[in-house]
PDB file of C-alpha atoms in Angstrom:
ATOM      1  CA  MET K   1      16.229  -3.195   8.157  1.00 43.00           C
ATOM      2  CA  ILE K   2      13.561  -3.808   8.590  1.00 44.00           C
ATOM      3  CA  ARG K   3      11.920  -7.381   9.584  1.00 45.00           C
ATOM      4  CA  ARG K   4       9.346  -9.343   6.878  1.00 39.00           C
ATOM      5  CA  GLY K   5       8.092 -11.238   9.890  1.00 39.00           C
ATOM      6  CA  ALA K   6       7.597  -7.046  11.687  1.00 39.00           C
ATOM      7  CA  ILE K   7       6.164  -5.941   8.638  1.00 35.00           C
ATOM      8  CA  LEU K   8       3.123  -8.787   7.723  1.00 31.00           C
ATOM      9  CA  ARG K   9       2.075  -8.171  11.249  1.00 37.00           C
ATOM     10  CA  VAL K  10       1.883  -4.900  11.063  1.00 38.00           C
ATOM     11  CA  ALA K  11       0.033  -5.945   7.426  1.00 37.00           C
ATOM     12  CA  LEU K  12      -2.648  -7.301   9.738  1.00 32.00           C
ATOM     13  CA  LEU K  13      -3.128  -4.642  11.770  1.00 38.00           C
ATOM     14  CA  VAL K  14      -3.217  -1.565   9.220  1.00 37.00           C
ATOM     15  CA  PHE K  15      -1.200  -1.904   5.969  1.00 35.00           C
ATOM     16  CA  ALA K  16      -2.454  -4.644   4.254  1.00 32.00           C
ATOM     17  CA  LEU K  17       0.879  -5.275   2.496  1.00 28.00           C
ATOM     18  CA  SER K  18       2.187  -7.111  -0.690  1.00 31.00           C
ATOM     19  CA  SER K  19       3.619  -7.973  -3.665  1.00 32.00           C
ATOM     20  CA  SER K  20       2.799  -5.154  -6.284  1.00 34.00           C
ATOM     21  CA  GLY K  21       4.338  -7.143  -9.188  1.00 35.00           C
ATOM     22  CA  CYS K  22       4.381  -5.025 -12.048  1.00 37.00           C
ATOM     23  CA  ARG K  23       3.745  -1.640 -13.226  1.00 40.00           C
ATOM     24  CA  TRP K  24       0.229  -1.545 -14.522  1.00 39.00           C
ATOM     25  CA  LEU K  25       1.301   1.827 -17.191  1.00 40.00           C
ATOM     26  CA  PRO K  26      -2.658   3.225 -18.570  1.00 41.00           C
ATOM     27  CA  PRO K  27      -3.361   4.497 -22.204  1.00 43.00           C
ATOM     28  CA  SER K  28      -2.003   7.632 -23.094  1.00 44.00           C
ATOM     29  CA  PRO K  29      -3.512  10.291 -22.601  1.00 46.00           C
ATOM     30  CA  PRO K  30      -3.512  13.780 -24.618  1.00 52.00           C
ATOM     31  CA  LEU K  31      -1.216  15.981 -22.422  1.00 54.00           C
ATOM     32  CA  VAL K  32      -4.263  18.616 -23.382  1.00 59.00           C
ATOM     33  CA  SER K  33      -7.666  18.905 -23.022  1.00 63.00           C
ATOM     34  CA  SER K  34      -9.256  18.235 -26.170  1.00 62.00           C
ATOM     35  CA  THR K  35     -12.446  19.531 -25.744  1.00 77.00           C
ATOM     36  CA  GLY K  36     -11.084  22.506 -23.915  1.00 89.00           C
ATOM     37  CA  THR K  37     -10.337  26.446 -24.762  1.00 95.00           C
ATOM     38  CA  PRO K  38      -6.403  27.585 -25.489  1.00 95.00           C
ATOM     39  CA  LEU K  39      -5.578  30.020 -23.652  1.00 96.00           C
ATOM     40  CA  SER K  40      -2.396  32.517 -24.607  1.00 95.00           C
ATOM     41  CA  ILE K  41       0.535  31.550 -22.151  1.00 93.00           C
ATOM     42  CA  ASP K  42       0.749  34.294 -20.640  1.00 91.00           C
ATOM     43  CA  ASP K  43      -3.305  34.687 -19.814  1.00 95.00           C
ATOM     44  CA  GLU K  44      -3.418  37.308 -17.337  1.00 95.00           C
ATOM     45  CA  ARG K  45      -5.760  35.613 -15.487  1.00 96.00           C
ATOM     46  CA  ALA K  46      -3.749  32.045 -15.566  1.00 95.00           C
ATOM     47  CA  SER K  47      -1.032  34.964 -13.524  1.00 93.00           C
ATOM     48  CA  ARG K  48      -2.914  36.422 -11.048  1.00 95.00           C
ATOM     49  CA  VAL K  49      -4.153  32.866  -9.941  1.00 96.00           C
ATOM     50  CA  LEU K  50      -0.537  31.216 -10.160  1.00 94.00           C
ATOM     51  CA  GLU K  51       0.336  33.863  -8.212  1.00 92.00           C
ATOM     52  CA  THR K  52      -2.539  33.621  -5.297  1.00 95.00           C
ATOM     53  CA  TYR K  53      -1.467  30.048  -5.341  1.00 95.00           C
ATOM     54  CA  LEU K  54       2.179  30.209  -4.645  1.00 92.00           C
ATOM     55  CA  GLU K  55       2.354  32.430  -2.384  1.00 92.00           C
ATOM     56  CA  ALA K  56      -0.196  30.109  -0.533  1.00 94.00           C
ATOM     57  CA  THR K  57       2.025  27.853  -1.176  1.00 93.00           C
ATOM     58  CA  ARG K  58       4.900  29.689   0.607  1.00 91.00           C
ATOM     59  CA  ASP K  59       2.505  30.504   3.971  1.00 93.00           C
ATOM     60  CA  ARG K  60       1.803  27.178   4.777  1.00 96.00           C
ATOM     61  CA  ARG K  61       4.435  25.099   6.543  1.00 96.00           C
ATOM     62  CA  GLY K  62       2.052  22.677   7.709  1.00 98.00           C
ATOM     63  CA  LEU K  63       0.109  20.650  10.010  1.00 98.00           C
ATOM     64  CA  ARG K  64      -1.274  18.227  12.601  1.00 98.00           C
ATOM     65  CA  GLY K  65      -4.581  16.876  12.419  1.00 98.00           C
ATOM     66  CA  SER K  66      -6.875  13.658  12.327  1.00 98.00           C
ATOM     67  CA  ALA K  67      -9.104  11.875   9.230  1.00 98.00           C
ATOM     68  CA  ARG K  68      -9.697   9.023   8.150  1.00 97.00           C
ATOM     69  CA  VAL K  69      -7.790   7.352   5.636  1.00 98.00           C
ATOM     70  CA  ALA K  70      -9.122   4.289   3.697  1.00 98.00           C
ATOM     71  CA  LEU K  71      -6.422   3.340   1.101  1.00 97.00           C
ATOM     72  CA  SER K  72      -7.359  -0.298  -1.456  1.00 97.00           C
ATOM     73  CA  GLY K  73      -5.492  -1.928  -4.066  1.00 95.00           C
ATOM     74  CA  PRO K  74      -5.616  -4.721  -6.400  1.00 92.00           C
ATOM     75  CA  ASP K  75      -4.177  -7.039  -2.634  1.00 90.00           C
ATOM     76  CA  PHE K  76      -5.355  -5.049   0.174  1.00 92.00           C
ATOM     77  CA  LYS K  77      -7.480  -2.990   2.017  1.00 94.00           C
ATOM     78  CA  LEU K  78      -7.571   0.303   4.690  1.00 91.00           C
ATOM     79  CA  ASN K  79     -10.541   1.839   6.619  1.00 94.00           C
ATOM     80  CA  ARG K  80      -8.725   3.210  10.014  1.00 93.00           C
ATOM     81  CA  PRO K  81      -8.758   6.975  11.046  1.00 96.00           C
ATOM     82  CA  GLN K  82      -4.567   8.178  11.951  1.00 97.00           C
ATOM     83  CA  ARG K  83      -2.697  11.380  13.711  1.00 98.00           C
ATOM     84  CA  ILE K  84      -1.211  13.097  10.821  1.00 98.00           C
ATOM     85  CA  VAL K  85       1.711  15.525  11.448  1.00 98.00           C
ATOM     86  CA  VAL K  86       3.795  17.081   7.834  1.00 98.00           C
ATOM     87  CA  GLU K  87       5.706  20.386   7.580  1.00 98.00           C
ATOM     88  CA  ARG K  88       7.798  20.708   4.353  1.00 97.00           C
ATOM     89  CA  PRO K  89       9.254  19.886   2.621  1.00 96.00           C
ATOM     90  CA  ALA K  90       9.542  15.904   3.744  1.00 97.00           C
ATOM     91  CA  ARG K  91       8.991  16.211   7.581  1.00 98.00           C
ATOM     92  CA  ILE K  92       5.535  13.427   8.064  1.00 98.00           C
ATOM     93  CA  ARG K  93       3.790  11.720  11.947  1.00 98.00           C
ATOM     94  CA  PHE K  94       1.752   9.576  10.684  1.00 98.00           C
ATOM     95  CA  GLU K  95      -0.325   7.114  13.574  1.00 97.00           C
ATOM     96  CA  ILE K  96      -2.494   4.321  12.374  1.00 95.00           C
ATOM     97  CA  LEU K  97      -4.839   3.757  15.336  1.00 94.00           C
ATOM     98  CA  GLY K  98      -6.632   0.489  15.470  1.00 87.00           C
ATOM     99  CA  LEU K  99      -9.528  -1.479  17.378  1.00 81.00           C
ATOM    100  CA  PHE K 100     -10.612   0.975  20.237  1.00 78.00           C
ATOM    101  CA  ASP K 101      -8.585   4.077  18.949  1.00 80.00           C
ATOM    102  CA  GLN K 102      -5.762   2.426  20.753  1.00 89.00           C
ATOM    103  CA  LEU K 103      -1.915   3.302  19.451  1.00 93.00           C
ATOM    104  CA  ALA K 104      -1.441   0.431  16.759  1.00 93.00           C
ATOM    105  CA  ALA K 105       1.348   1.789  14.600  1.00 95.00           C
ATOM    106  CA  VAL K 106       3.867   4.979  13.870  1.00 97.00           C
ATOM    107  CA  LEU K 107       5.783   5.807  11.590  1.00 98.00           C
ATOM    108  CA  VAL K 108       8.003   9.507  11.593  1.00 98.00           C
ATOM    109  CA  THR K 109      10.409  10.728   9.042  1.00 98.00           C
ATOM    110  CA  ASP K 110      11.939  13.798   8.908  1.00 96.00           C
ATOM    111  CA  GLY K 111      13.125  13.144   4.812  1.00 94.00           C
ATOM    112  CA  ARG K 112      16.128  11.298   4.903  1.00 96.00           C
ATOM    113  CA  ARG K 113      15.966   8.656   8.059  1.00 97.00           C
ATOM    114  CA  PHE K 114      12.602   6.797   9.376  1.00 97.00           C
ATOM    115  CA  GLY K 115      11.449   5.572  11.947  1.00 97.00           C
ATOM    116  CA  PHE K 116       9.015   3.198  11.640  1.00 96.00           C
ATOM    117  CA  PHE K 117       7.228   1.428  15.044  1.00 95.00           C
ATOM    118  CA  GLU K 118       4.897  -1.550  15.511  1.00 90.00           C
ATOM    119  CA  ALA K 119       2.766  -1.650  19.094  1.00 89.00           C
ATOM    120  CA  SER K 120       1.580  -5.077  18.662  1.00 83.00           C
ATOM    121  CA  SER K 121       5.648  -6.128  18.273  1.00 85.00           C
ATOM    122  CA  GLY K 122       7.068  -2.720  20.899  1.00 87.00           C
ATOM    123  CA  GLN K 123      10.457  -3.175  17.721  1.00 88.00           C
ATOM    124  CA  ILE K 124      11.326   0.022  16.338  1.00 93.00           C
ATOM    125  CA  SER K 125      13.104  -0.127  13.434  1.00 94.00           C
ATOM    126  CA  ARG K 126      15.135   2.768  11.906  1.00 95.00           C
ATOM    127  CA  GLY K 127      16.858   3.975   8.668  1.00 96.00           C
ATOM    128  CA  ARG K 128      18.113   5.151   5.709  1.00 97.00           C
ATOM    129  CA  VAL K 129      14.421   7.179   3.790  1.00 97.00           C
ATOM    130  CA  SER K 130      14.265   4.809   0.464  1.00 95.00           C
ATOM    131  CA  SER K 131      12.184   5.963  -2.957  1.00 90.00           C
ATOM    132  CA  ARG K 132      10.407   3.205  -1.626  1.00 94.00           C
ATOM    133  CA  LEU K 133       9.460   3.468   2.368  1.00 96.00           C
ATOM    134  CA  LEU K 134       5.320   4.891   1.479  1.00 97.00           C
ATOM    135  CA  TRP K 135       4.798   2.171  -0.518  1.00 96.00           C
ATOM    136  CA  ASN K 136       6.029  -0.543   1.762  1.00 94.00           C
ATOM    137  CA  LEU K 137       5.179   0.803   5.019  1.00 94.00           C
ATOM    138  CA  ALA K 138       1.804   3.487   3.766  1.00 94.00           C
ATOM    139  CA  LYS K 139       0.835   1.642   0.561  1.00 95.00           C
ATOM    140  CA  ILE K 140       1.194   5.841  -1.202  1.00 97.00           C
ATOM    141  CA  ASP K 141       3.595   5.113  -4.028  1.00 97.00           C
ATOM    142  CA  LEU K 142       4.986   8.764  -3.563  1.00 97.00           C
ATOM    143  CA  SER K 143       7.935  10.664  -1.981  1.00 97.00           C
ATOM    144  CA  PRO K 144       7.922  12.458   1.148  1.00 97.00           C
ATOM    145  CA  GLU K 145       7.636  15.467  -0.043  1.00 97.00           C
ATOM    146  CA  GLU K 146       4.995  14.598  -2.196  1.00 97.00           C
ATOM    147  CA  VAL K 147       2.284  13.189   0.290  1.00 98.00           C
ATOM    148  CA  VAL K 148       3.030  16.410   2.809  1.00 98.00           C
ATOM    149  CA  GLY K 149       2.714  19.454  -0.978  1.00 98.00           C
ATOM    150  CA  LEU K 150      -0.832  16.571  -1.193  1.00 98.00           C
ATOM    151  CA  LEU K 151      -1.407  16.514   1.949  1.00 98.00           C
ATOM    152  CA  LEU K 152      -1.112  20.493   2.721  1.00 98.00           C
ATOM    153  CA  GLY K 153      -3.067  20.802   0.413  1.00 98.00           C
ATOM    154  CA  THR K 154      -0.287  23.114  -1.646  1.00 98.00           C
ATOM    155  CA  PRO K 155       1.201  20.766  -3.656  1.00 97.00           C
ATOM    156  CA  GLU K 156       3.841  23.187  -5.383  1.00 92.00           C
ATOM    157  CA  PRO K 157       5.712  22.982  -8.920  1.00 90.00           C
ATOM    158  CA  ALA K 158       8.477  21.026  -9.577  1.00 89.00           C
ATOM    159  CA  PRO K 159      12.147  23.075  -8.723  1.00 82.00           C
ATOM    160  CA  GLY K 160      13.305  23.919 -12.164  1.00 79.00           C
ATOM    161  CA  LEU K 161       9.661  23.306 -14.182  1.00 86.00           C
ATOM    162  CA  ALA K 162       7.566  26.419 -16.903  1.00 88.00           C
ATOM    163  CA  ARG K 163       4.652  27.263 -18.457  1.00 91.00           C
ATOM    164  CA  ALA K 164       4.018  25.370 -21.026  1.00 93.00           C
ATOM    165  CA  SER K 165       0.447  25.342 -21.567  1.00 95.00           C
ATOM    166  CA  VAL K 166      -3.375  27.498 -19.759  1.00 96.00           C
ATOM    167  CA  TRP K 167      -6.317  26.360 -21.411  1.00 97.00           C
ATOM    168  CA  LEU K 168      -9.890  26.830 -19.680  1.00 97.00           C
ATOM    169  CA  GLU K 169     -12.194  23.141 -18.966  1.00 96.00           C
ATOM    170  CA  PRO K 170     -15.641  23.554 -20.114  1.00 95.00           C
ATOM    171  CA  ASP K 171     -16.467  22.529 -17.185  1.00 95.00           C
ATOM    172  CA  GLY K 172     -15.404  26.183 -16.143  1.00 96.00           C
ATOM    173  CA  ARG K 173     -11.928  25.119 -14.108  1.00 97.00           C
ATOM    174  CA  LEU K 174      -8.549  26.583 -15.195  1.00 98.00           C
ATOM    175  CA  ALA K 175      -5.174  24.513 -16.491  1.00 97.00           C
ATOM    176  CA  MET K 176      -1.819  25.145 -16.513  1.00 96.00           C
ATOM    177  CA  ALA K 177       0.564  22.977 -17.196  1.00 95.00           C
ATOM    178  CA  PHE K 178       4.155  23.322 -16.304  1.00 93.00           C
ATOM    179  CA  ALA K 179       6.842  21.606 -18.055  1.00 91.00           C
ATOM    180  CA  TRP K 180      11.034  21.073 -18.022  1.00 84.00           C
ATOM    181  CA  PRO K 181      12.571  23.416 -20.692  1.00 79.00           C
ATOM    182  CA  SER K 182      14.524  20.192 -21.694  1.00 69.00           C
ATOM    183  CA  GLU K 183      14.851  16.703 -21.447  1.00 53.00           C
ATOM    184  CA  ALA K 184      16.800  16.563 -19.352  1.00 48.00           C
ATOM    185  CA  ARG K 185      16.104  19.074 -17.267  1.00 48.00           C
ATOM    186  CA  PRO K 186      19.133  21.710 -16.570  1.00 48.00           C
ATOM    187  CA  GLU K 187      18.628  24.672 -14.077  1.00 52.00           C
ATOM    188  CA  PRO K 188      15.490  25.941 -13.320  1.00 50.00           C
ATOM    189  CA  CYS K 189      13.841  28.394 -15.690  1.00 54.00           C
ATOM    190  CA  ARG K 190      14.805  32.476 -14.288  1.00 48.00           C
ATOM    191  CA  ALA K 191      13.477  30.314 -10.918  1.00 47.00           C
ATOM    192  CA  ASP K 192      13.287  33.012  -8.212  1.00 47.00           C
ATOM    193  CA  LEU K 193      14.811  29.960  -5.839  1.00 40.00           C
ATOM    194  CA  THR K 194      15.101  32.165  -2.402  1.00 40.00           C
ATOM    195  CA  ARG K 195      11.115  32.685  -2.388  1.00 44.00           C
ATOM    196  CA  GLY K 196      10.078  29.757  -4.340  1.00 44.00           C
ATOM    197  CA  LEU K 197       8.062  31.023  -7.142  1.00 44.00           C
ATOM    198  CA  PHE K 198       8.070  32.039 -10.265  1.00 46.00           C
ATOM    199  CA  GLU K 199       8.807  34.221 -12.199  1.00 48.00           C
ATOM    200  CA  ARG K 200       5.105  34.955 -14.625  1.00 49.00           C
ATOM    201  CA  ASP K 201       7.346  35.143 -17.780  1.00 58.00           C
ATOM    202  CA  CYS K 202       9.136  31.231 -17.333  1.00 76.00           C
ATOM    203  CA  PHE K 203       6.840  29.284 -20.376  1.00 86.00           C
ATOM    204  CA  VAL K 204       8.411  26.456 -22.889  1.00 87.00           C
ATOM    205  CA  PRO K 205       7.092  25.569 -25.489  1.00 89.00           C
ATOM    206  CA  GLN K 206       4.503  23.430 -24.979  1.00 90.00           C
ATOM    207  CA  ALA K 207       5.804  20.502 -27.288  1.00 89.00           C
ATOM    208  CA  ALA K 208       8.208  20.099 -23.282  1.00 89.00           C
ATOM    209  CA  LEU K 209       5.523  18.288 -22.283  1.00 91.00           C
ATOM    210  CA  ALA K 210       6.720  15.327 -24.219  1.00 90.00           C
ATOM    211  CA  PHE K 211       8.312  14.063 -21.643  1.00 90.00           C
ATOM    212  CA  GLY K 212       7.049  14.763 -18.439  1.00 93.00           C
ATOM    213  CA  GLY K 213       5.793  17.893 -16.008  1.00 94.00           C
ATOM    214  CA  GLU K 214       2.863  18.531 -14.081  1.00 96.00           C
ATOM    215  CA  VAL K 215      -0.296  19.612 -14.376  1.00 97.00           C
ATOM    216  CA  PHE K 216      -2.569  22.201 -11.867  1.00 97.00           C
ATOM    217  CA  PHE K 217      -6.481  22.594 -11.590  1.00 98.00           C
ATOM    218  CA  PHE K 218      -8.636  25.492 -10.243  1.00 98.00           C
ATOM    219  CA  ASP K 219     -12.291  25.954 -10.450  1.00 98.00           C
ATOM    220  CA  GLU K 220     -13.921  29.211 -11.026  1.00 96.00           C
ATOM    221  CA  ALA K 221     -12.916  30.612  -7.755  1.00 96.00           C
ATOM    222  CA  GLY K 222      -8.820  30.202  -7.689  1.00 97.00           C
ATOM    223  CA  TYR K 223      -8.997  27.166  -4.910  1.00 98.00           C
ATOM    224  CA  LEU K 224      -6.539  24.163  -6.597  1.00 98.00           C
ATOM    225  CA  VAL K 225      -9.565  21.239  -7.229  1.00 98.00           C
ATOM    226  CA  GLU K 226      -6.984  18.935  -8.580  1.00 98.00           C
ATOM    227  CA  GLN K 227      -2.778  17.902  -9.677  1.00 98.00           C
ATOM    228  CA  ARG K 228      -1.880  15.933 -11.760  1.00 97.00           C
ATOM    229  CA  SER K 229       2.229  14.232 -12.703  1.00 97.00           C
ATOM    230  CA  LEU K 230       2.891  13.287 -15.528  1.00 95.00           C
ATOM    231  CA  GLU K 231       5.247  11.397 -16.998  1.00 93.00           C
ATOM    232  CA  ALA K 232       6.911  10.996 -20.159  1.00 90.00           C
ATOM    233  CA  ASP K 233       4.264  10.132 -22.943  1.00 81.00           C
ATOM    234  CA  GLY K 234       2.102  11.405 -21.581  1.00 82.00           C
ATOM    235  CA  LEU K 235       1.372   8.915 -18.910  1.00 91.00           C
ATOM    236  CA  ILE K 236       0.109   9.610 -15.185  1.00 95.00           C
ATOM    237  CA  ARG K 237       1.720   8.769 -12.579  1.00 96.00           C
ATOM    238  CA  PHE K 238      -0.503   9.534  -9.761  1.00 97.00           C
ATOM    239  CA  ARG K 239      -4.020  11.719 -10.066  1.00 98.00           C
ATOM    240  CA  ALA K 240      -5.149  13.635  -6.512  1.00 98.00           C
ATOM    241  CA  SER K 241      -8.647  15.796  -6.531  1.00 98.00           C
ATOM    242  CA  PHE K 242      -8.799  18.275  -4.160  1.00 98.00           C
ATOM    243  CA  ASP K 243     -12.707  19.066  -2.722  1.00 98.00           C
ATOM    244  CA  ARG K 244     -14.835  18.840   0.083  1.00 98.00           C
ATOM    245  CA  TYR K 245     -13.067  22.895   1.155  1.00 98.00           C
ATOM    246  CA  GLU K 246     -14.332  24.843   4.220  1.00 97.00           C
ATOM    247  CA  VAL K 247     -12.653  27.675   6.166  1.00 97.00           C
ATOM    248  CA  LEU K 248     -10.575  26.371   8.582  1.00 96.00           C
ATOM    249  CA  GLU K 249     -11.679  27.944  12.746  1.00 89.00           C
ATOM    250  CA  GLY K 250      -8.415  30.092  14.276  1.00 83.00           C
ATOM    251  CA  ALA K 251      -6.262  30.266  10.737  1.00 81.00           C
ATOM    252  CA  ASP K 252      -7.614  33.496   9.096  1.00 85.00           C
ATOM    253  CA  GLY K 253     -10.359  32.334   7.000  1.00 87.00           C
ATOM    254  CA  VAL K 254      -7.885  30.182   5.234  1.00 95.00           C
ATOM    255  CA  ASN K 255     -10.113  27.611   3.429  1.00 96.00           C
ATOM    256  CA  PHE K 256      -8.362  24.316   3.391  1.00 98.00           C
ATOM    257  CA  PRO K 257     -10.248  21.101   1.365  1.00 98.00           C
ATOM    258  CA  MET K 258     -11.201  18.067   3.624  1.00 98.00           C
ATOM    259  CA  ARG K 259     -10.288  15.533   1.460  1.00 98.00           C
ATOM    260  CA  VAL K 260      -8.152  14.854  -0.523  1.00 98.00           C
ATOM    261  CA  THR K 261      -7.722  11.535  -2.474  1.00 98.00           C
ATOM    262  CA  ILE K 262      -4.310   9.854  -4.460  1.00 98.00           C
ATOM    263  CA  ARG K 263      -5.505   7.819  -6.913  1.00 98.00           C
ATOM    264  CA  SER K 264      -1.521   5.830  -8.556  1.00 97.00           C
ATOM    265  CA  PRO K 265      -2.382   3.758 -11.664  1.00 96.00           C
ATOM    266  CA  GLY K 266       0.993   2.532 -12.242  1.00 94.00           C
ATOM    267  CA  VAL K 267       0.038   0.765  -8.895  1.00 95.00           C
ATOM    268  CA  ASP K 268      -3.484   0.120  -9.642  1.00 96.00           C
ATOM    269  CA  SER K 269      -3.886   1.848  -5.362  1.00 97.00           C
ATOM    270  CA  LEU K 270      -6.041   4.933  -4.012  1.00 98.00           C
ATOM    271  CA  ALA K 271      -5.706   7.313  -0.862  1.00 98.00           C
ATOM    272  CA  ARG K 272      -7.864   8.972   0.719  1.00 98.00           C
ATOM    273  CA  PHE K 273      -6.984  11.232   3.554  1.00 98.00           C
ATOM    274  CA  GLU K 274     -11.281  12.739   4.750  1.00 98.00           C
ATOM    275  CA  TRP K 275      -9.920  14.905   7.674  1.00 98.00           C
ATOM    276  CA  LYS K 276     -11.337  15.030  11.152  1.00 97.00           C
ATOM    277  CA  ARG K 277      -9.667  18.319  11.800  1.00 97.00           C
ATOM    278  CA  VAL K 278      -7.260  20.557  11.371  1.00 97.00           C
ATOM    279  CA  MET K 279      -4.586  22.986  12.945  1.00 97.00           C
ATOM    280  CA  LEU K 280      -2.283  24.778  10.849  1.00 97.00           C
ATOM    281  CA  ALA K 281       1.334  25.453  12.869  1.00 95.00           C
ATOM    282  CA  SER K 282       4.133  27.096  11.209  1.00 91.00           C
ATOM    283  CA  GLU K 283       7.280  24.973  13.028  1.00 92.00           C
ATOM    284  CA  LEU K 284       6.267  21.703  14.658  1.00 97.00           C
ATOM    285  CA  SER K 285       9.036  20.601  17.555  1.00 97.00           C
ATOM    286  CA  ASP K 286      11.654  18.261  16.133  1.00 96.00           C
ATOM    287  CA  ARG K 287      11.031  15.300  18.405  1.00 96.00           C
ATOM    288  CA  LEU K 288       7.343  14.724  16.607  1.00 97.00           C
ATOM    289  CA  PHE K 289       9.604  13.219  13.575  1.00 97.00           C
ATOM    290  CA  ARG K 290      11.498  10.970  15.868  1.00 94.00           C
ATOM    291  CA  LEU K 291      11.116   7.364  17.381  1.00 93.00           C
ATOM    292  CA  PRO K 292      12.257   7.935  21.826  1.00 86.00           C
ATOM    293  CA  LEU K 293      15.166   4.985  22.167  1.00 72.00           C
ATOM    294  CA  ARG K 294      13.164   3.369  24.333  1.00 60.00           C
ATOM    295  CA  ARG K 295       9.735   4.319  25.629  1.00 51.00           C
ATOM    296  CA  SER K 296       5.911   4.760  23.401  1.00 49.00           C
ATOM    297  CA  PRO K 297       5.974   6.444  20.753  1.00 48.00           C
ATOM    298  CA  GLY K 298       2.265   7.799  20.517  1.00 51.00           C
ATOM    299  CA  MET K 299       2.167  11.553  20.230  1.00 42.00           C
ATOM    300  CA  GLY K 300      -0.660  13.266  22.354  1.00 43.00           C
ATOM    301  CA  GLY K 301      -1.772  16.796  22.330  1.00 38.00           C
TER     302      GLY K 301
END
């Protein structure tokens, strides 16, 4: 268990921990654009963009890098540099730096268990990952799987989703909405689980979006610029935007979003990652995602 005193001390250093109170639910937005141009559910351009994007999600497995991270909400605010390591499906390492770039705290998880180190006290806490882990310790109201996909710039559609609607926004963005075949969310709709790809002809009625889903927006070049996660009745659970695309050195011409912004209306919070350095990795050491038993858990390198 994490001690309350430890959490409060880290709050002063890096996270500004606070009570979330009741979840505020924003007005229900339209599920699809009222000003966009509807396209056929099997639109050829949309199918090409989706196929290319899903191939990119399969190829992009992990990264190491450094970023300026800004967190804000009703009663907390933080803007500090961090060293970050992530790997699919749910492995994360956040190193938060304090004044003079000294290590202030480390949070690691392999998706099942977590470790949390506070430099000011030297204390290490460990435990099982809960649905509120990242909110409690990092003020990011998402699961580890979701954070990993967003920071890689290639979030995967949730298992079981199928294409429900396609349209063209007035600004030229191509939008694709995905929903579950029914409210009960049965087995994935004809998904190729071995490759993580969805078949091109896996479609469901647009009305299925009333039970929740996801919407992906791509620019004219086919790069992901926004993702929205929808709860029932179209309420936005989170909204992520991707911009400042740059070609990464030594990554075979990969165009990567150097700024990722995540908004969570339910808790009125924002998390912005401004990448300073990114190195893609196909495989990362297990030691990066666990804390040692005795010595200081600095990442190094």
